[in-house]
mmCIF file of C-alpha atoms in Angstrom:
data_model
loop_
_atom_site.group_PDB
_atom_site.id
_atom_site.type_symbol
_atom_site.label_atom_id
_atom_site.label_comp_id
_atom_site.label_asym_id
_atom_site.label_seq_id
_atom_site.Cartn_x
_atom_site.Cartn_y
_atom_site.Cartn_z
ATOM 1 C CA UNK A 148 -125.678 63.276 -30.422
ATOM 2 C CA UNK A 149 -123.028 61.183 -31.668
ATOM 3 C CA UNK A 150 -121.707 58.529 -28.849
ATOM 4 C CA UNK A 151 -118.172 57.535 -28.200
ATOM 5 C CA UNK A 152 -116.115 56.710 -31.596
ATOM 6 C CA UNK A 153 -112.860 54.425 -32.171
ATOM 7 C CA UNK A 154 -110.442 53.953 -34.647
ATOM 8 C CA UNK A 155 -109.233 51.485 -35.761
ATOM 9 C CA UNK A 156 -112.477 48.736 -35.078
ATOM 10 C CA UNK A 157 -109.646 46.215 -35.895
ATOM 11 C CA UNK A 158 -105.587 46.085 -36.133
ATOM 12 C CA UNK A 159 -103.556 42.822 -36.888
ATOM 13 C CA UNK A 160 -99.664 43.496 -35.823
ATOM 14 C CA UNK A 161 -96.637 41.884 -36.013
ATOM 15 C CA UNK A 162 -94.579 41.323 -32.399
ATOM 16 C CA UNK A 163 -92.145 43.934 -31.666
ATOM 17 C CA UNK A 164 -94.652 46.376 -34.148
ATOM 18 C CA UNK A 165 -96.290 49.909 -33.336
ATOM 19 C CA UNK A 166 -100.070 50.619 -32.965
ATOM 20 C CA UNK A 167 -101.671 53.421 -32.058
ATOM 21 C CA UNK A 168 -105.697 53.643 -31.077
ATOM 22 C CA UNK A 169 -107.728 56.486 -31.548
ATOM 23 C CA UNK A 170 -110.670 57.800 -29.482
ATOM 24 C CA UNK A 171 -113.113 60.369 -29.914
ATOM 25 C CA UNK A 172 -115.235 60.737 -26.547
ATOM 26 C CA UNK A 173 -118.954 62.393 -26.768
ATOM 27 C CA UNK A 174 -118.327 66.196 -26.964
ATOM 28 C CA UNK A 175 -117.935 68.144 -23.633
ATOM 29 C CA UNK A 176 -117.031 64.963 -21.521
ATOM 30 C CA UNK A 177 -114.048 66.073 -19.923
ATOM 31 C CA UNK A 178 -113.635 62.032 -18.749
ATOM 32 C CA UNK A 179 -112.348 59.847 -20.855
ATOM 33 C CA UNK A 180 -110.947 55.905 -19.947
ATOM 34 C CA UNK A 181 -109.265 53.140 -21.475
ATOM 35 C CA UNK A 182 -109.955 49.751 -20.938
ATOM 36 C CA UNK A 183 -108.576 46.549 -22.462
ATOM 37 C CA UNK A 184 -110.489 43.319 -22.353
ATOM 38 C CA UNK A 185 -108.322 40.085 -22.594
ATOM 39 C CA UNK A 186 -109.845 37.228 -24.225
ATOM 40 C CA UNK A 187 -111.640 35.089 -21.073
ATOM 41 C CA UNK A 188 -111.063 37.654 -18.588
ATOM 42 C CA UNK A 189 -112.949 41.083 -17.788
ATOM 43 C CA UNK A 190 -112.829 44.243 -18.669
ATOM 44 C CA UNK A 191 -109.875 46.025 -16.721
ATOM 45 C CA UNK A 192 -109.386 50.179 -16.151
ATOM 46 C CA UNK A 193 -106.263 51.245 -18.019
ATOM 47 C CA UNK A 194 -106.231 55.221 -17.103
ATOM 48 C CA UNK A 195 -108.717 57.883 -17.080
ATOM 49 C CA UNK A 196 -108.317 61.314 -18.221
ATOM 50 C CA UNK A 197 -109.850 64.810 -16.955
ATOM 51 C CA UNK A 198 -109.541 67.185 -19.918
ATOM 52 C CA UNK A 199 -105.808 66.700 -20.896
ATOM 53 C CA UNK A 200 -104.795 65.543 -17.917
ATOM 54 C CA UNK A 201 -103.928 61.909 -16.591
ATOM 55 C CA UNK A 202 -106.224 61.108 -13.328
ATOM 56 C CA UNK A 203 -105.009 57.867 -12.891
ATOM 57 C CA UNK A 204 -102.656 55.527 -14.946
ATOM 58 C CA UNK A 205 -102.639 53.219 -12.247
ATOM 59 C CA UNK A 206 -103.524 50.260 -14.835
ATOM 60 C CA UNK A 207 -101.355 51.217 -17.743
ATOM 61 C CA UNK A 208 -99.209 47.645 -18.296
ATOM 62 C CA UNK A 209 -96.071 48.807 -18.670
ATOM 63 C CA UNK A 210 -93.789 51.854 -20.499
ATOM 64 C CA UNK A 211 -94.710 50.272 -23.741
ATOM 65 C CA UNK A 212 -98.284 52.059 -23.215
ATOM 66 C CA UNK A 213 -98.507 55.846 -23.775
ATOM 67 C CA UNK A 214 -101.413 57.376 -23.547
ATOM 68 C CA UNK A 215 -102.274 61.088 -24.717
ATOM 69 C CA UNK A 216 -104.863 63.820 -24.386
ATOM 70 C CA UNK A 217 -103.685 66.647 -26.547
ATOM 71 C CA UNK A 218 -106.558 69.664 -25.981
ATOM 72 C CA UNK A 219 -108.833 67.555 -24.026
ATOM 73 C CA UNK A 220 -110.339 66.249 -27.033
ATOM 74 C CA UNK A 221 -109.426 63.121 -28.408
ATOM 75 C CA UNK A 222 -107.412 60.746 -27.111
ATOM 76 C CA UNK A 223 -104.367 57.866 -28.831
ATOM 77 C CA UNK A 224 -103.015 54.738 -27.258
ATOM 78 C CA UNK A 225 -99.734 53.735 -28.583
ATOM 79 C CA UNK A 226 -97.958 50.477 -27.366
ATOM 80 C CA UNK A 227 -94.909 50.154 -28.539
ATOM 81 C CA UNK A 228 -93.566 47.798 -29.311
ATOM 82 C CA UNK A 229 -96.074 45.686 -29.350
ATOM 83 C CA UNK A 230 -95.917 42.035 -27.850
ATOM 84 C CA UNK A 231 -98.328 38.682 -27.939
ATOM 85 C CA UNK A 232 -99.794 39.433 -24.592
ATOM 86 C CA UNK A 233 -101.586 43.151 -25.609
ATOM 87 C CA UNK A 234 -103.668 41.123 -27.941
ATOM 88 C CA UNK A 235 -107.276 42.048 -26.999
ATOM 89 C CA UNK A 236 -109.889 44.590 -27.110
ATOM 90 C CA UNK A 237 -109.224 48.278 -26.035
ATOM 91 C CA UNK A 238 -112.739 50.184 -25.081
ATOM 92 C CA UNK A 239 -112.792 53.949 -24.381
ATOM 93 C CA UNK A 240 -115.672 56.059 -22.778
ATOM 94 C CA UNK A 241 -116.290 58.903 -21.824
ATOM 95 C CA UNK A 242 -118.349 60.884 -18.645
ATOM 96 C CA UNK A 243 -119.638 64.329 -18.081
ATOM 97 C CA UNK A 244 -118.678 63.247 -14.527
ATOM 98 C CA UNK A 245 -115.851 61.551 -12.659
ATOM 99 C CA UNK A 246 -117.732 59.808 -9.731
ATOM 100 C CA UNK A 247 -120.662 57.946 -9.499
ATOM 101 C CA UNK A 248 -122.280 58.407 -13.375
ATOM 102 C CA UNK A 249 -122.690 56.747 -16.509
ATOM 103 C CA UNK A 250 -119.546 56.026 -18.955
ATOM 104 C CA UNK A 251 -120.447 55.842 -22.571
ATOM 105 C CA UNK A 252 -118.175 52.958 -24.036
ATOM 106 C CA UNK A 253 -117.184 53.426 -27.649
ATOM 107 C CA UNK A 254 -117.445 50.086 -30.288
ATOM 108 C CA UNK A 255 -113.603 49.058 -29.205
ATOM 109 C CA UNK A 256 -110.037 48.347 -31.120
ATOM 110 C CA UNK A 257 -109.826 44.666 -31.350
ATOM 111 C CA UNK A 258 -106.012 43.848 -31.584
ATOM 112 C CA UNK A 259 -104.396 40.823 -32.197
ATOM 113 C CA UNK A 260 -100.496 40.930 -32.109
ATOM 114 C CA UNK A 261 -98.683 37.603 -33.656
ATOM 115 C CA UNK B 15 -110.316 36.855 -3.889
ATOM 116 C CA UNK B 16 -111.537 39.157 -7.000
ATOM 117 C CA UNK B 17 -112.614 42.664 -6.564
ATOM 118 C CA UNK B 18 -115.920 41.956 -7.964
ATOM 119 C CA UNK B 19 -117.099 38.585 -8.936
ATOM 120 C CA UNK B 20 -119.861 36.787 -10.969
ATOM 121 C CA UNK B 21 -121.567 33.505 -11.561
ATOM 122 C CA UNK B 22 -120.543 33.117 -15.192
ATOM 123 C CA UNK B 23 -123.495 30.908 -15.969
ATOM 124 C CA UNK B 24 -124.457 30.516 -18.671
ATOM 125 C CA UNK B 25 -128.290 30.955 -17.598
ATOM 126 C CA UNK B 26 -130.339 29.025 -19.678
ATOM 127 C CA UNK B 27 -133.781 30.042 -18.690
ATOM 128 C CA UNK B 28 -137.421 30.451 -21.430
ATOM 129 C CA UNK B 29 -139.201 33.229 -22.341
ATOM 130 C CA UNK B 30 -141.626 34.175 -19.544
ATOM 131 C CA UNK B 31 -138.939 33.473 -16.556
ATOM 132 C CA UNK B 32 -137.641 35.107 -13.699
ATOM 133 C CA UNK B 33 -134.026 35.508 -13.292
ATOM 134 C CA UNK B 34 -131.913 36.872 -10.820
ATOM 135 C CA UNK B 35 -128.256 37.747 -10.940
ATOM 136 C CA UNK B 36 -125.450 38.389 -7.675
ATOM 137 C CA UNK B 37 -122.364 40.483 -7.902
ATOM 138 C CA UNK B 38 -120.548 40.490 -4.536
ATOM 139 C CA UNK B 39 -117.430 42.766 -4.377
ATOM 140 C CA UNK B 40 -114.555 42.568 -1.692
ATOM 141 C CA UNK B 41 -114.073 46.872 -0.933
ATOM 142 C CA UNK B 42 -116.130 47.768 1.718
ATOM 143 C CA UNK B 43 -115.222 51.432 0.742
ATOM 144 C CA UNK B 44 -117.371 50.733 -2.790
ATOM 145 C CA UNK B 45 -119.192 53.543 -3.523
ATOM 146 C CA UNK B 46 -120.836 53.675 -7.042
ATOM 147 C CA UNK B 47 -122.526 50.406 -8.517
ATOM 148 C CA UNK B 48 -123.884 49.480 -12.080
ATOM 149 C CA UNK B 49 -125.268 46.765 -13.653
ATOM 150 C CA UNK B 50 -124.287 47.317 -17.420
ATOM 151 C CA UNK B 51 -125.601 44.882 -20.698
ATOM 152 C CA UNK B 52 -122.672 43.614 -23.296
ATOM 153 C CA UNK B 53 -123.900 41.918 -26.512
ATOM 154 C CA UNK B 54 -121.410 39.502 -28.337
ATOM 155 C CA UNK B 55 -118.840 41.519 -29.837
ATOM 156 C CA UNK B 56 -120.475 45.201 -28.512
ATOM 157 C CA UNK B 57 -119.429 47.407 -26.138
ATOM 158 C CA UNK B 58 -121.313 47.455 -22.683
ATOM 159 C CA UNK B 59 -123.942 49.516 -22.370
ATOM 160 C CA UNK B 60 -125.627 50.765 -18.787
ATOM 161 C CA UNK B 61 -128.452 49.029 -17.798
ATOM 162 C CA UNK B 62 -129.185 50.381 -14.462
ATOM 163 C CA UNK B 63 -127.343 52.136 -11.706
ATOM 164 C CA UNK B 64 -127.855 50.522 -8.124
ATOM 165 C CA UNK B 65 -128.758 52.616 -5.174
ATOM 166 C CA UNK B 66 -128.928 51.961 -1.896
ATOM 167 C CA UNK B 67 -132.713 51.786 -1.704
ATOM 168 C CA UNK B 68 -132.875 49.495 -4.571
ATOM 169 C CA UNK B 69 -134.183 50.613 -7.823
ATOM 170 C CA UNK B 70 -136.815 48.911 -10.456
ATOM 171 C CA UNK B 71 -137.097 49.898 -14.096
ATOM 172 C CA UNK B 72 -139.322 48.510 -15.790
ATOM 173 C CA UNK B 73 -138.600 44.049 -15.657
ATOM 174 C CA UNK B 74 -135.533 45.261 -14.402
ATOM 175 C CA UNK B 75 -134.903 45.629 -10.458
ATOM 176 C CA UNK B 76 -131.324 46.350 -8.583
ATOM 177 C CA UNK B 77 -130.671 45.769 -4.976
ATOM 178 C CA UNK B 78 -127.899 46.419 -2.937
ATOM 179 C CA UNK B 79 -126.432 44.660 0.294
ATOM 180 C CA UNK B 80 -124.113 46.810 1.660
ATOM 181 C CA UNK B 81 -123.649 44.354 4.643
ATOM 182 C CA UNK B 82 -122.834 41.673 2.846
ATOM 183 C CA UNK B 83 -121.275 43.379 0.116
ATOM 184 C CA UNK B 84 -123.367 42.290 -2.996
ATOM 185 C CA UNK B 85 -125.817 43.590 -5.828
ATOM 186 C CA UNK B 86 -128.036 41.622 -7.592
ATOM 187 C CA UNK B 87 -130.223 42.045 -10.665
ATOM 188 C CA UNK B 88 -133.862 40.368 -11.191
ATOM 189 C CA UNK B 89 -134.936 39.953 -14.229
ATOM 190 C CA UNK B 90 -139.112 39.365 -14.766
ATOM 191 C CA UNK B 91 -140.569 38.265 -17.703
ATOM 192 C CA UNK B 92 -137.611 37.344 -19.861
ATOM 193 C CA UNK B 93 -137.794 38.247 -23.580
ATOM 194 C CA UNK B 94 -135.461 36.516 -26.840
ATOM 195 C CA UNK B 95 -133.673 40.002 -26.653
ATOM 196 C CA UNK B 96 -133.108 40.373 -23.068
ATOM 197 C CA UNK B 97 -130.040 36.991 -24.164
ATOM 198 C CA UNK B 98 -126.669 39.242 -23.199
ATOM 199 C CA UNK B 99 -123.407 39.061 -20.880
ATOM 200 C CA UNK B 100 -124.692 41.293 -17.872
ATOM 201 C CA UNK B 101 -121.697 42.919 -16.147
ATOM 202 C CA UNK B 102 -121.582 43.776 -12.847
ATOM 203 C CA UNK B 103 -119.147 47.023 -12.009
ATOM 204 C CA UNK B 104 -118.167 48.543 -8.665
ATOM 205 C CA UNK B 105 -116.374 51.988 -8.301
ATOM 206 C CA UNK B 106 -114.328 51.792 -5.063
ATOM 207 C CA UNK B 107 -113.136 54.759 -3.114
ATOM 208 C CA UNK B 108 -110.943 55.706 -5.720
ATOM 209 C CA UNK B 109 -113.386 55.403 -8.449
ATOM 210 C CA UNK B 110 -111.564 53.154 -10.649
ATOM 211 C CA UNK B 111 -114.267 51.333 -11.828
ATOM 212 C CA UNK B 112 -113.971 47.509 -11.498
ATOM 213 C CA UNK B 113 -115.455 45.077 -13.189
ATOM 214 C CA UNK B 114 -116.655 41.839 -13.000
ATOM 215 C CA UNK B 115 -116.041 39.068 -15.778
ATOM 216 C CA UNK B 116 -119.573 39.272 -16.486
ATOM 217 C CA UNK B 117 -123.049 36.248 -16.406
ATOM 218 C CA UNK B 118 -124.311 35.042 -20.015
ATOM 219 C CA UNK B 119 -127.752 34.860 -19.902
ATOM 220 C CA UNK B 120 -129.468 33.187 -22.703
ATOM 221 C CA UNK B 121 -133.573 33.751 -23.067
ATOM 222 C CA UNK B 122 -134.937 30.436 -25.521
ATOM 223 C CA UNK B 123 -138.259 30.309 -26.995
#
């Protein structure tokens, strides 16, 4: 079974760039988070997704994030435009289950904005 | 206070040793609990889930105190390989997962 998958495993941007992240979850897990890991500081729940729908966005940044679900299948993070303080890594998993289970984490976007 | 918080470390300990790990985390309304296993420059991995009875796997056992409001994670007979950032993460009662910056452990011959 393949596990989580992520595109791009790197991105260097300018400031005031676009990037968008792709994520492919583990087929028929209708969950599927992001998470961005600043450098020196722990992992931290971006949004979560149930099929095509947004669960909870509670951790989205700001309205330069947009997150998107089309079909319930994969899912793209663009932040635009993009500033110094995104720099990090962005991790998506995926669940068969909302509460209580395992999330598979994919190998993570490591983005550095200058 | 953090949500969920760790000793850092790093814990330095040789092959052979016991170790033991806390994670104490501030929402009494917690309700899932996880000790997952990050490598340098990997994505974390699940380790073990923590139940309320505690849990053993193998070298690995998980305990939970919901009174005080802390896991922990023992380690027995450390191996080269077991060497990893160990992250401790808490779903509260909305079931954002939260997690803690994580403890390096390092296993030397």
């Amino acid at each position: 079974e393949a596990g989580v998958t992520q595109f791009p495993s790197h991105s260097v941007i300018e400031k005031g760039q676009t990037v968008t992240l792709r994520c492919d979850p583990i087929s028929g897990h209708d969950n599927l988070y992001w998470y961005r890991r600043v450098m020196g500081k722990e992992i931290k729940f971006l949004l979560h997704f149930v099929k095509e729908s947004k669960q909870d966005e509670s951790g989205m940044p700001n309205n330069r994030f947009l997150a998107e679900r089309t079909g319930g299948t994969y899912s793209t993070l663009k932040v635009q435009p993009a500033e110094l303080e995104d720099s990090g890594v962005y991790f998506c998993a995926s669940s068969p289950r909302t509460t209580g289970y395992e999330q598979y984490f994919g190998p993570g976007t490591r983005l550095t904005v200058t | 206070r953090k949500e969920v918080e760790q000793d850092p470390g790093p814990f330095n300990v040789p092959e052979g040793a016991t170790v033991a790990f806390n994670c104490t985390y501030s929402n009494s309304a917690s309700q899932s609990f996880f000790w997952y296993r990050q490598d340098c420059r990997k994505e974390p991995k699940l380790l073990m889930s923590v139940y309320s009875s505690g849990n053993e796997d193998g070298r690995f056992t998980a305990q939970l105190n919901r009174a005080s409001q802390y896991i922990s994670l023992l380690i027995r007979d450390s191996k080269l390989s077991d060497s990893a950032t160990y992250l401790c993460v808490v779903n509260g009662g909305s079931y954002i997962p939260t997690f803690g910056r994580g403890t390096s452990l390092i296993v030397h011959p």
